[in-house]
């Protein structure tokens, strides 16, 4: 299942890109699963995604919790807790 | 009416307030957030999720309009590099009555801090930089609006 991944703030900096296409296996069905699958790449991915509790996510531009499904998703964003306002 | 602006450009609070006043209302409340120069801060960089930000702000404005009798909500949030003293954010509400305008304005700035995809990065005079961490107090302030005691009715 081809997905567009977006990364923001220190997640983007650690991974070294703000956007990429990925193709996770069918066994990856949730945001948390996707985070683990990406973190297993090591390097900057492990640095950015190794502590899922520090991450927040959006699926197709809607905030979700990490146990949220990625079934049918086209775009998944991973980022730290927001700090606007 | 909902007015949402997300832009690197400066905004004019006077002009925005005048827009709100032009809606034949009895009360206008506004909030302006500024960059603080604490600790030798020289630049605040605002990053956001361009494809999502407008919709997220629109959803917050709609929630406020469903909760209070508002004629207009204006939400303006700047992005990009800002220096101390610059305006970051503007929240404006217009209503027939002051309580609705004031409460909705406070609600919107609280929710903006926890429910809109913005991230701040601070750069200091000594060359150090860091991403601002989300504050527990901000989460608590936003969550308070979910309790029965804070509901206007």
XYZ file of N, CA and C in Angstrom:
714
model
N 0.862 -1.195 0.000
C 0.000 0.000 0.000
C 0.895 1.242 0.000
N 0.904 1.966 -1.117
C 1.769 3.154 -1.213
C 1.180 4.293 -0.389
N 2.045 4.944 0.383
C 1.625 6.026 1.273
C 2.577 7.200 1.107
N 2.033 8.406 1.218
C 2.902 9.575 1.342
C 3.108 9.843 2.827
N 4.371 9.869 3.244
C 4.704 10.211 4.630
C 5.136 11.670 4.679
N 4.637 12.386 5.684
C 5.089 13.761 5.930
C 5.664 13.823 7.344
N 6.765 14.563 7.496
C 7.391 14.720 8.805
C 7.557 16.203 9.099
N 7.326 16.582 10.365
C 7.452 17.991 10.733
C 8.352 18.160 11.964
N 8.877 19.393 12.079
C 9.685 19.816 13.241
C 10.870 18.861 13.439
N 11.170 18.441 14.692
C 12.394 17.643 14.896
C 12.287 16.253 14.288
N 11.077 15.789 14.031
C 10.937 14.500 13.338
C 11.501 14.640 11.915
N 11.142 15.716 11.245
C 11.649 16.000 9.900
C 13.179 16.146 9.913
N 13.689 16.893 10.895
C 15.133 17.122 10.953
C 15.901 15.818 11.184
N 15.390 14.970 12.086
C 16.105 13.727 12.401
C 16.086 12.770 11.206
N 14.953 12.703 10.508
C 14.847 11.781 9.372
C 15.582 12.342 8.159
N 15.633 13.670 8.056
C 16.410 14.286 6.981
C 15.585 14.611 5.746
N 14.267 14.407 5.826
C 13.393 14.813 4.727
C 12.010 15.122 5.296
N 11.257 15.947 4.596
C 9.917 16.288 5.059
C 8.834 15.450 4.416
N 9.198 14.740 3.339
C 8.178 13.984 2.604
C 8.829 12.833 1.856
N 8.157 11.685 1.864
C 8.640 10.546 1.075
C 7.488 9.583 0.820
N 7.681 8.752 -0.172
C 6.718 7.686 -0.468
C 7.224 6.410 0.191
N 6.312 5.667 0.820
C 6.690 4.391 1.429
C 5.661 3.335 1.020
N 6.043 2.085 1.174
C 5.154 0.985 0.794
C 5.210 -0.099 1.870
N 4.518 0.147 2.995
C 4.598 -0.808 4.106
C 3.891 -2.123 3.763
N 4.301 -3.212 4.411
C 3.625 -4.501 4.186
C 2.207 -4.484 4.745
N 1.388 -5.407 4.298
C -0.025 -5.454 4.688
C -0.206 -5.692 6.181
N 0.843 -6.205 6.836
C 0.745 -6.450 8.278
C 0.757 -5.153 9.082
N 1.141 -4.051 8.451
C 1.150 -2.742 9.124
C -0.225 -2.092 8.917
N -1.020 -2.013 9.986
C -2.407 -1.556 9.840
C -2.735 -0.306 10.654
N -1.814 0.087 11.564
C -2.073 1.267 12.396
C -0.906 2.243 12.291
N -1.130 3.464 12.781
C -0.052 4.452 12.807
C 1.107 3.921 13.655
N 0.791 3.317 14.799
C 1.844 2.780 15.676
C 2.658 1.714 14.944
N 1.974 0.863 14.179
C 2.666 -0.158 13.400
C 3.580 0.466 12.360
N 3.085 1.520 11.743
C 3.871 2.234 10.730
C 5.112 2.877 11.371
N 4.926 3.458 12.555
C 6.044 4.078 13.275
C 7.119 3.025 13.579
N 6.693 1.866 14.070
C 7.643 0.792 14.388
C 8.360 0.307 13.127
N 7.601 0.152 12.053
C 8.171 -0.335 10.784
C 9.216 0.648 10.254
N 8.914 1.941 10.352
C 9.872 2.954 9.880
C 11.083 3.043 10.813
N 10.838 2.972 12.132
C 11.933 3.084 13.103
C 12.945 1.961 12.903
N 12.469 0.803 12.418
C 13.354 -0.351 12.214
C 14.370 -0.104 11.100
N 14.168 0.960 10.313
C 15.164 1.311 9.302
C 16.461 1.803 9.944
N 16.364 2.176 11.218
C 17.561 2.632 11.935
C 17.917 4.067 11.608
N 19.129 4.480 11.981
C 19.626 5.827 11.683
C 18.688 6.907 12.186
N 18.446 7.904 11.331
C 17.589 9.023 11.706
C 16.166 8.588 12.016
N 15.709 7.504 11.361
C 14.344 7.006 11.626
C 14.241 6.514 13.069
N 15.271 5.786 13.498
C 15.252 5.271 14.873
C 15.305 6.427 15.872
N 16.118 7.454 15.533
C 16.218 8.631 16.406
C 14.867 9.336 16.505
N 14.226 9.558 15.360
C 12.984 10.336 15.331
C 11.805 9.554 15.889
N 11.778 8.252 15.641
C 10.554 7.478 15.883
C 10.708 6.424 16.970
N 11.882 6.395 17.617
C 12.163 5.346 18.599
C 11.332 5.431 19.863
N 10.815 6.631 20.153
C 9.969 6.805 21.347
C 8.593 7.280 20.897
N 7.723 6.334 20.540
C 6.407 6.722 19.993
C 5.598 7.642 20.916
N 5.834 7.569 22.218
C 5.064 8.409 23.139
C 5.323 9.902 22.894
N 6.452 10.211 22.255
C 6.763 11.619 21.966
C 6.117 12.100 20.672
N 5.435 11.201 19.953
C 4.920 11.532 18.626
C 3.415 11.756 18.617
N 2.998 12.584 17.663
C 1.580 12.729 17.351
C 1.449 12.450 15.852
N 0.196 12.279 15.388
C 0.024 11.875 13.992
C -1.254 12.447 13.405
N -1.263 12.491 12.083
C -2.490 12.815 11.338
C -2.572 11.839 10.168
N -3.777 11.344 9.910
C -4.029 10.495 8.743
C -4.954 11.265 7.811
N -4.506 11.430 6.586
C -5.256 12.223 5.603
C -5.715 13.558 6.205
N -4.793 14.206 6.901
C -4.956 15.569 7.398
C -5.972 15.699 8.536
N -6.177 14.608 9.266
C -7.000 14.644 10.478
C -6.172 14.056 11.617
N -6.140 14.767 12.771
C -5.399 14.249 13.923
C -5.964 12.888 14.339
N -5.067 11.949 14.628
C -5.485 10.633 15.130
C -4.560 10.248 16.282
N -5.003 9.275 17.080
C -4.100 8.710 18.072
C -3.257 7.634 17.380
N -2.182 7.220 18.051
C -1.258 6.295 17.390
C -1.889 4.930 17.133
N -2.959 4.607 17.836
C -3.615 3.325 17.540
C -4.593 3.450 16.362
N -4.638 4.636 15.757
C -5.532 4.868 14.617
C -5.151 4.015 13.413
N -6.176 3.658 12.634
C -5.974 2.811 11.460
C -5.386 3.608 10.294
N -4.614 2.913 9.460
C -4.135 3.542 8.219
C -4.776 2.871 6.995
N -5.832 2.088 7.242
C -6.516 1.421 6.127
C -7.030 2.474 5.141
N -6.650 2.349 3.895
C -7.137 3.261 2.857
C -6.506 4.638 2.886
N -5.562 4.867 3.796
C -4.960 6.199 3.910
C -4.062 6.498 2.713
N -4.006 7.784 2.351
C -3.085 8.208 1.295
C -1.909 8.975 1.870
N -2.145 9.683 3.007
C -1.105 10.556 3.565
C -1.082 10.402 5.081
N 0.084 10.091 5.608
C 0.237 9.990 7.068
C 1.335 10.957 7.486
N 1.046 11.799 8.473
C 2.028 12.770 8.972
C 2.422 12.400 10.398
N 3.714 12.494 10.690
C 4.239 12.244 12.044
C 4.966 13.498 12.507
N 4.742 13.864 13.771
C 5.281 15.131 14.275
C 5.251 15.153 15.795
N 5.947 16.115 16.422
C 5.859 16.263 17.878
C 4.526 16.916 18.253
N 4.179 16.904 19.542
C 2.996 17.658 19.986
C 3.073 19.102 19.469
N 1.927 19.633 19.058
C 1.919 20.951 18.414
C 2.195 22.066 19.433
N 2.736 23.177 18.928
C 3.121 24.296 19.817
C 2.790 25.647 19.195
N 1.643 25.737 18.517
C 1.271 27.013 17.900
C 0.631 27.958 18.893
N -0.018 28.981 18.357
C -0.731 29.967 19.178
C 0.173 31.068 19.674
N -19.872 34.134 9.853
C -18.782 34.280 8.909
C -17.467 33.863 9.579
N -16.652 33.166 8.823
C -15.358 32.730 9.334
C -14.265 33.288 8.433
N -13.267 33.901 9.051
C -12.127 34.412 8.294
C -10.864 33.752 8.841
N -10.181 32.998 7.977
C -8.965 32.276 8.358
C -7.814 32.770 7.487
N -6.703 33.126 8.101
C -5.508 33.505 7.342
C -4.297 32.821 7.956
N -3.527 32.111 7.137
C -2.251 31.520 7.567
C -1.214 32.022 6.581
N -0.280 32.821 7.057
C 0.585 33.538 6.114
C 1.849 34.029 6.806
N 2.935 34.187 6.040
C 4.128 34.820 6.626
C 3.949 36.334 6.789
N 2.911 36.889 6.186
C 2.742 38.345 6.172
C 2.249 38.889 7.510
N 2.633 40.130 7.799
C 2.120 40.810 8.990
C 0.632 41.084 8.812
N -0.056 41.203 9.954
C -1.476 41.578 9.896
C -1.689 42.835 10.711
N -2.835 43.485 10.456
C -3.155 44.755 11.103
C -4.327 44.534 12.068
N -4.052 44.472 13.387
C -5.131 44.203 14.349
C -6.248 45.240 14.285
N -5.897 46.493 13.982
C -6.921 47.543 13.892
C -7.881 47.266 12.750
N -7.324 46.904 11.599
C -8.165 46.613 10.438
C -9.015 45.373 10.683
N -8.410 44.372 11.377
C -9.167 43.144 11.662
C -10.307 43.422 12.643
N -10.037 44.272 13.632
C -11.086 44.624 14.590
C -12.211 45.383 13.894
N -11.843 46.286 12.992
C -12.853 47.050 12.246
C -13.740 46.116 11.418
N -13.147 45.088 10.819
C -13.926 44.099 10.065
C -14.964 43.429 10.952
N -14.518 43.066 12.179
C -15.434 42.400 13.115
C -16.565 43.342 13.530
N -16.212 44.620 13.723
C -17.219 45.599 14.148
C -18.248 45.869 13.063
N -17.867 45.608 11.816
C -18.762 45.908 10.699
C -19.881 44.880 10.545
N -19.944 43.906 11.470
C -20.936 42.829 11.331
C -22.245 43.126 12.086
N -22.473 44.370 12.484
C -23.692 44.732 13.211
C -23.833 43.891 14.478
N -22.843 43.992 15.355
C -22.811 43.204 16.579
C -22.750 44.135 17.786
N -22.933 43.559 18.969
C -22.840 44.369 20.170
C -21.499 44.266 20.851
N -20.726 43.237 20.513
C -19.490 43.002 21.245
C -18.441 42.367 20.333
N -17.218 42.865 20.457
C -16.079 42.283 19.751
C -14.987 42.017 20.783
N -14.441 40.795 20.783
C -13.298 40.474 21.638
C -12.144 40.053 20.738
N -10.934 40.500 21.087
C -9.775 40.120 20.284
C -8.621 39.723 21.191
N -7.763 38.854 20.676
C -6.528 38.469 21.352
C -5.400 38.566 20.337
N -4.279 39.160 20.757
C -3.085 39.208 19.913
C -1.942 38.551 20.668
N -1.301 37.572 20.057
C -0.134 36.925 20.652
C 1.128 37.447 19.984
N 2.163 37.708 20.813
C 3.418 38.300 20.326
C 4.593 37.385 20.649
N 5.672 37.523 19.900
C 6.910 36.781 20.184
C 7.602 37.443 21.372
N 7.861 36.660 22.441
C 8.608 37.172 23.588
C 10.097 37.025 23.332
N 10.870 37.976 23.852
C 12.327 37.925 23.669
C 13.052 37.298 24.836
N 12.397 36.356 25.537
C 12.993 35.741 26.733
C 14.315 35.047 26.431
N 15.250 35.143 27.364
C 16.460 34.330 27.308
C 17.347 34.565 26.111
N 17.296 35.770 25.561
C 18.153 36.074 24.419
C 17.633 35.536 23.102
N 16.331 35.300 23.043
C 15.742 34.805 21.796
C 15.878 35.841 20.684
N 16.353 35.409 19.520
C 16.497 36.342 18.399
C 15.545 36.012 17.251
N 15.059 34.762 17.205
C 14.139 34.401 16.119
C 13.229 33.258 16.543
N 11.974 33.366 16.157
C 11.002 32.293 16.356
C 10.559 31.838 14.969
N 10.841 30.554 14.654
C 10.437 30.019 13.349
C 9.175 29.187 13.525
N 8.145 29.540 12.781
C 6.882 28.818 12.841
C 6.762 27.902 11.637
N 6.745 26.591 11.908
C 6.526 25.602 10.850
C 5.077 25.139 10.931
N 4.493 24.741 9.821
C 3.126 24.212 9.883
C 2.921 23.156 8.816
N 1.724 22.599 8.787
C 1.341 21.511 7.877
C 0.395 22.141 6.862
N 0.953 22.685 5.783
C 0.164 23.551 4.903
C -1.155 22.936 4.433
N -1.146 21.638 4.115
C -2.364 21.035 3.571
C -3.458 20.873 4.626
N -3.075 20.973 5.892
C -4.029 20.706 6.971
C -4.416 21.946 7.774
N -3.529 22.934 7.829
C -3.693 24.033 8.779
C -5.011 24.790 8.602
N -5.323 25.140 7.369
C -6.541 25.918 7.124
C -7.783 25.178 7.601
N -7.848 23.882 7.281
C -9.012 23.076 7.678
C -9.081 22.935 9.195
N -7.924 22.805 9.850
C -7.909 22.661 11.311
C -8.420 23.941 11.973
N -7.997 25.099 11.453
C -8.458 26.374 12.024
C -9.952 26.583 11.744
N -10.366 26.202 10.549
C -11.781 26.323 10.203
C -12.634 25.453 11.140
N -12.136 24.249 11.451
C -12.880 23.361 12.350
C -12.993 23.978 13.742
N -11.914 24.613 14.237
C -11.971 25.264 15.551
C -12.977 26.406 15.542
N -12.967 27.198 14.476
C -13.913 28.320 14.374
C -15.351 27.810 14.367
N -15.589 26.704 13.648
C -16.950 26.134 13.591
C -17.384 25.618 14.955
N -16.437 25.004 15.682
C -16.770 24.520 17.032
C -17.177 25.691 17.930
N -16.439 26.801 17.835
C -16.776 27.976 18.652
C -18.146 28.524 18.261
N -18.427 28.538 16.963
C -19.701 29.100 16.506
C -20.879 28.205 16.882
N -20.606 26.892 17.038
C -21.664 25.981 17.461
C -21.934 26.128 18.956
N -20.939 26.622 19.680
C -21.027 26.653 21.141
C -21.506 27.997 21.675
N -21.170 29.077 20.978
C -21.576 30.414 21.403
C -22.292 31.117 20.240
N -23.178 32.075 20.556
C -23.862 32.811 19.487
C -22.937 33.874 18.881
N -22.138 33.463 17.916
C -21.162 34.358 17.297
C -21.590 34.699 15.880
N -21.328 35.935 15.490
C -21.577 36.312 14.095
C -20.341 36.058 13.248
N -19.182 36.306 13.834
C -17.945 36.182 13.068
C -16.827 35.656 13.960
N -15.976 34.825 13.362
C -14.722 34.421 13.996
C -13.594 34.711 13.015
N -12.562 35.380 13.483
C -11.349 35.598 12.680
C -10.180 34.909 13.373
N -9.476 34.064 12.627
C -8.257 33.414 13.144
C -7.129 33.688 12.155
N -6.088 34.354 12.643
C -4.921 34.636 11.805
C -3.704 34.060 12.507
N -2.909 33.283 11.792
C -1.694 32.714 12.374
C -0.556 32.896 11.389
N 0.520 33.503 11.850
C 1.667 33.687 10.966
C 2.566 32.459 10.977
N 3.306 32.284 9.901
C 4.290 31.210 9.780
C 5.593 31.814 9.273
N 6.671 31.042 9.401
C 7.966 31.545 8.958
C 8.739 32.152 10.110
N 9.753 32.966 9.782
C 10.670 33.513 10.788
C 10.133 34.831 11.351
N 10.005 34.883 12.695
C 9.521 36.091 13.370
C 10.554 36.520 14.414
N 10.598 37.814 14.694
C 11.532 38.323 15.701
C 10.741 38.812 16.913
N 11.420 38.946 18.086
C 10.709 39.380 19.295
C 9.913 40.667 19.049
N 8.723 40.702 19.631
C 7.855 41.857 19.483
C 6.877 41.724 18.331
N 7.154 40.820 17.400
C 6.237 40.656 16.263
C 4.986 39.907 16.696
N 3.890 40.219 16.008
C 2.634 39.520 16.265
C 2.660 38.159 15.590
N 2.230 37.121 16.337
C 2.132 35.766 15.773
C 0.703 35.443 15.396
N -0.220 35.756 16.315
C -1.568 35.206 16.192
C -2.607 36.267 16.552
N -3.733 36.196 15.856
C -4.868 37.069 16.142
C -6.118 36.208 16.228
N -6.869 36.384 17.313
C -8.175 35.744 17.450
C -9.194 36.848 17.649
N -10.237 36.853 16.861
C -11.285 37.850 17.020
C -12.657 37.198 16.957
N -13.538 37.633 17.857
C -14.904 37.103 17.869
C -15.885 38.261 17.941
N -16.982 38.132 17.237
C -18.028 39.155 17.258
C -19.350 38.481 17.578
N -20.070 39.092 18.518
C -21.315 38.492 19.014
C -22.254 39.609 19.448
N -23.540 39.307 19.581
C -24.434 40.319 20.162
C -24.056 40.648 21.604
N -23.411 39.718 22.320
C -23.193 39.919 23.756
C -21.750 39.658 24.172
N -21.300 40.365 25.222
C -19.889 40.330 25.592
C -19.435 38.972 26.093
N -20.295 38.278 26.880
C -19.843 37.012 27.463
C -19.474 36.021 26.365
N -20.319 35.934 25.349
C -20.045 34.994 24.253
C -18.758 35.382 23.539
N -18.572 36.666 23.267
C -17.374 37.115 22.555
C -16.117 36.824 23.364
N -16.150 37.159 24.657
C -14.970 36.960 25.510
C -14.650 35.478 25.709
N -15.675 34.686 26.021
C -15.441 33.262 26.267
C -14.962 32.561 25.007
N -15.577 32.854 23.883
C -15.189 32.199 22.630
C -13.766 32.584 22.238
N -13.385 33.834 22.509
C -12.023 34.281 22.195
C -11.010 33.490 23.034
N -11.299 33.333 24.327
C -10.396 32.575 25.206
C -10.343 31.106 24.785
N -11.506 30.548 24.458
C -11.585 29.161 23.995
C -10.715 28.956 22.757
N -10.823 29.871 21.805
C -10.107 29.691 20.536
C -8.599 29.769 20.701
N -8.089 30.673 21.546
C -6.633 30.725 21.701
C -6.144 29.495 22.473
N -6.948 29.021 23.437
C -6.559 27.783 24.138
C -6.501 26.602 23.164
N -7.500 26.471 22.325
C -7.549 25.335 21.391
C -6.495 25.472 20.291
N -6.202 26.721 19.884
C -5.164 26.934 18.871
C -3.824 26.355 19.322
N -3.581 26.430 20.612
C -2.288 25.969 21.137
C -2.168 24.458 21.139
N -3.301 23.752 21.142
C -3.241 22.289 21.288
C -3.814 21.530 20.099
N -4.535 22.204 19.203
C -5.273 21.482 18.159
C -5.063 22.044 16.759
N -3.951 22.712 16.527
C -3.649 23.196 15.178
C -2.192 22.844 14.873
N -1.909 22.413 13.639
C -0.579 21.859 13.324
C 0.502 22.916 13.074
N 0.942 23.523 14.185
C 2.055 24.486 14.139
C 3.151 24.011 15.095
N 4.399 24.314 14.737
C 5.535 23.989 15.622
C 6.476 25.185 15.644
N 6.935 25.535 16.859
C 7.820 26.699 17.028
C 9.250 26.237 17.279
N 10.186 26.888 16.606
C 11.601 26.637 16.842
C 12.252 27.954 17.234
N 12.922 27.958 18.389
C 13.532 29.181 18.910
C 15.017 29.200 18.579
N 15.505 30.366 18.191
C 16.951 30.535 17.979
C 17.424 31.675 18.876
N 18.582 31.460 19.529
C 19.061 32.407 20.529
C 20.326 33.114 20.070
N 20.639 34.201 20.770
C 21.790 35.041 20.398
C 23.099 34.258 20.433
N 23.193 33.227 21.302
C 24.427 32.439 21.387
C 24.520 31.369 20.298
N 23.554 31.367 19.354
C 23.601 30.433 18.231
C 22.827 29.148 18.479
N 22.421 28.913 19.716
C 21.676 27.686 20.011
C 20.243 27.782 19.471
N 19.681 26.640 19.158
C 18.305 26.589 18.682
C 17.619 25.385 19.294
N 16.320 25.497 19.497
C 15.588 24.346 20.032
C 14.111 24.430 19.622
N 13.514 23.248 19.480
C 12.075 23.176 19.241
C 11.357 23.379 20.558
N 10.351 24.233 20.543
C 9.565 24.476 21.754
C 8.800 23.205 22.099
N 8.809 22.836 23.381
C 8.061 21.659 23.806
C 6.648 22.041 24.212
N 5.717 21.160 23.924
C 4.329 21.406 24.313
C 4.255 21.491 25.837
N 3.417 22.413 26.337
C 3.315 22.621 27.774
C 2.093 21.900 28.346
N 2.311 21.247 29.476
C 1.214 20.559 30.156
C 0.101 21.555 30.504
N 0.511 22.784 30.885
C -0.475 23.809 31.260
C -1.396 24.134 30.083
N -0.830 24.146 28.853
C -1.656 24.441 27.683
C -2.670 23.327 27.433
N -2.215 22.079 27.632
C -3.130 20.940 27.477
C -4.263 21.044 28.503
N -3.896 21.415 29.732
C -4.893 21.508 30.801
C -5.890 22.624 30.514
N -5.384 23.758 30.003
C -6.279 24.892 29.704
C -7.280 24.505 28.620
N -6.801 23.804 27.589
C -7.704 23.392 26.510
C -8.707 22.356 27.012
N -8.223 21.448 27.868
C -9.097 20.377 28.364
C -10.199 20.916 29.272
N -9.902 22.041 29.970
C -10.900 22.634 30.869
C -12.203 22.962 30.137
N -12.084 23.318 28.864
C -13.281 23.675 28.092
C -14.187 22.475 27.854
N -13.664 21.272 28.100
C -14.486 20.070 27.934
C -15.274 19.725 29.190
N -14.981 20.426 30.292
C -15.680 20.106 31.535
C -16.993 20.871 31.602
N -17.936 20.289 32.296
C -19.278 20.879 32.362
C -19.250 22.287 32.936
N -18.365 22.519 33.909
C -18.342 23.802 34.607
C -18.008 24.963 33.663
N -17.260 24.659 32.608
C -16.830 25.722 31.709
C -17.851 25.993 30.601
N -18.881 25.168 30.523
C -19.862 25.373 29.449
C -20.767 26.564 29.768
N -21.073 27.385 28.767
C -21.850 28.602 29.024
C -23.282 28.309 29.442
N -23.816 27.150 29.094
C -25.198 26.847 29.463
C -25.163 25.777 30.532
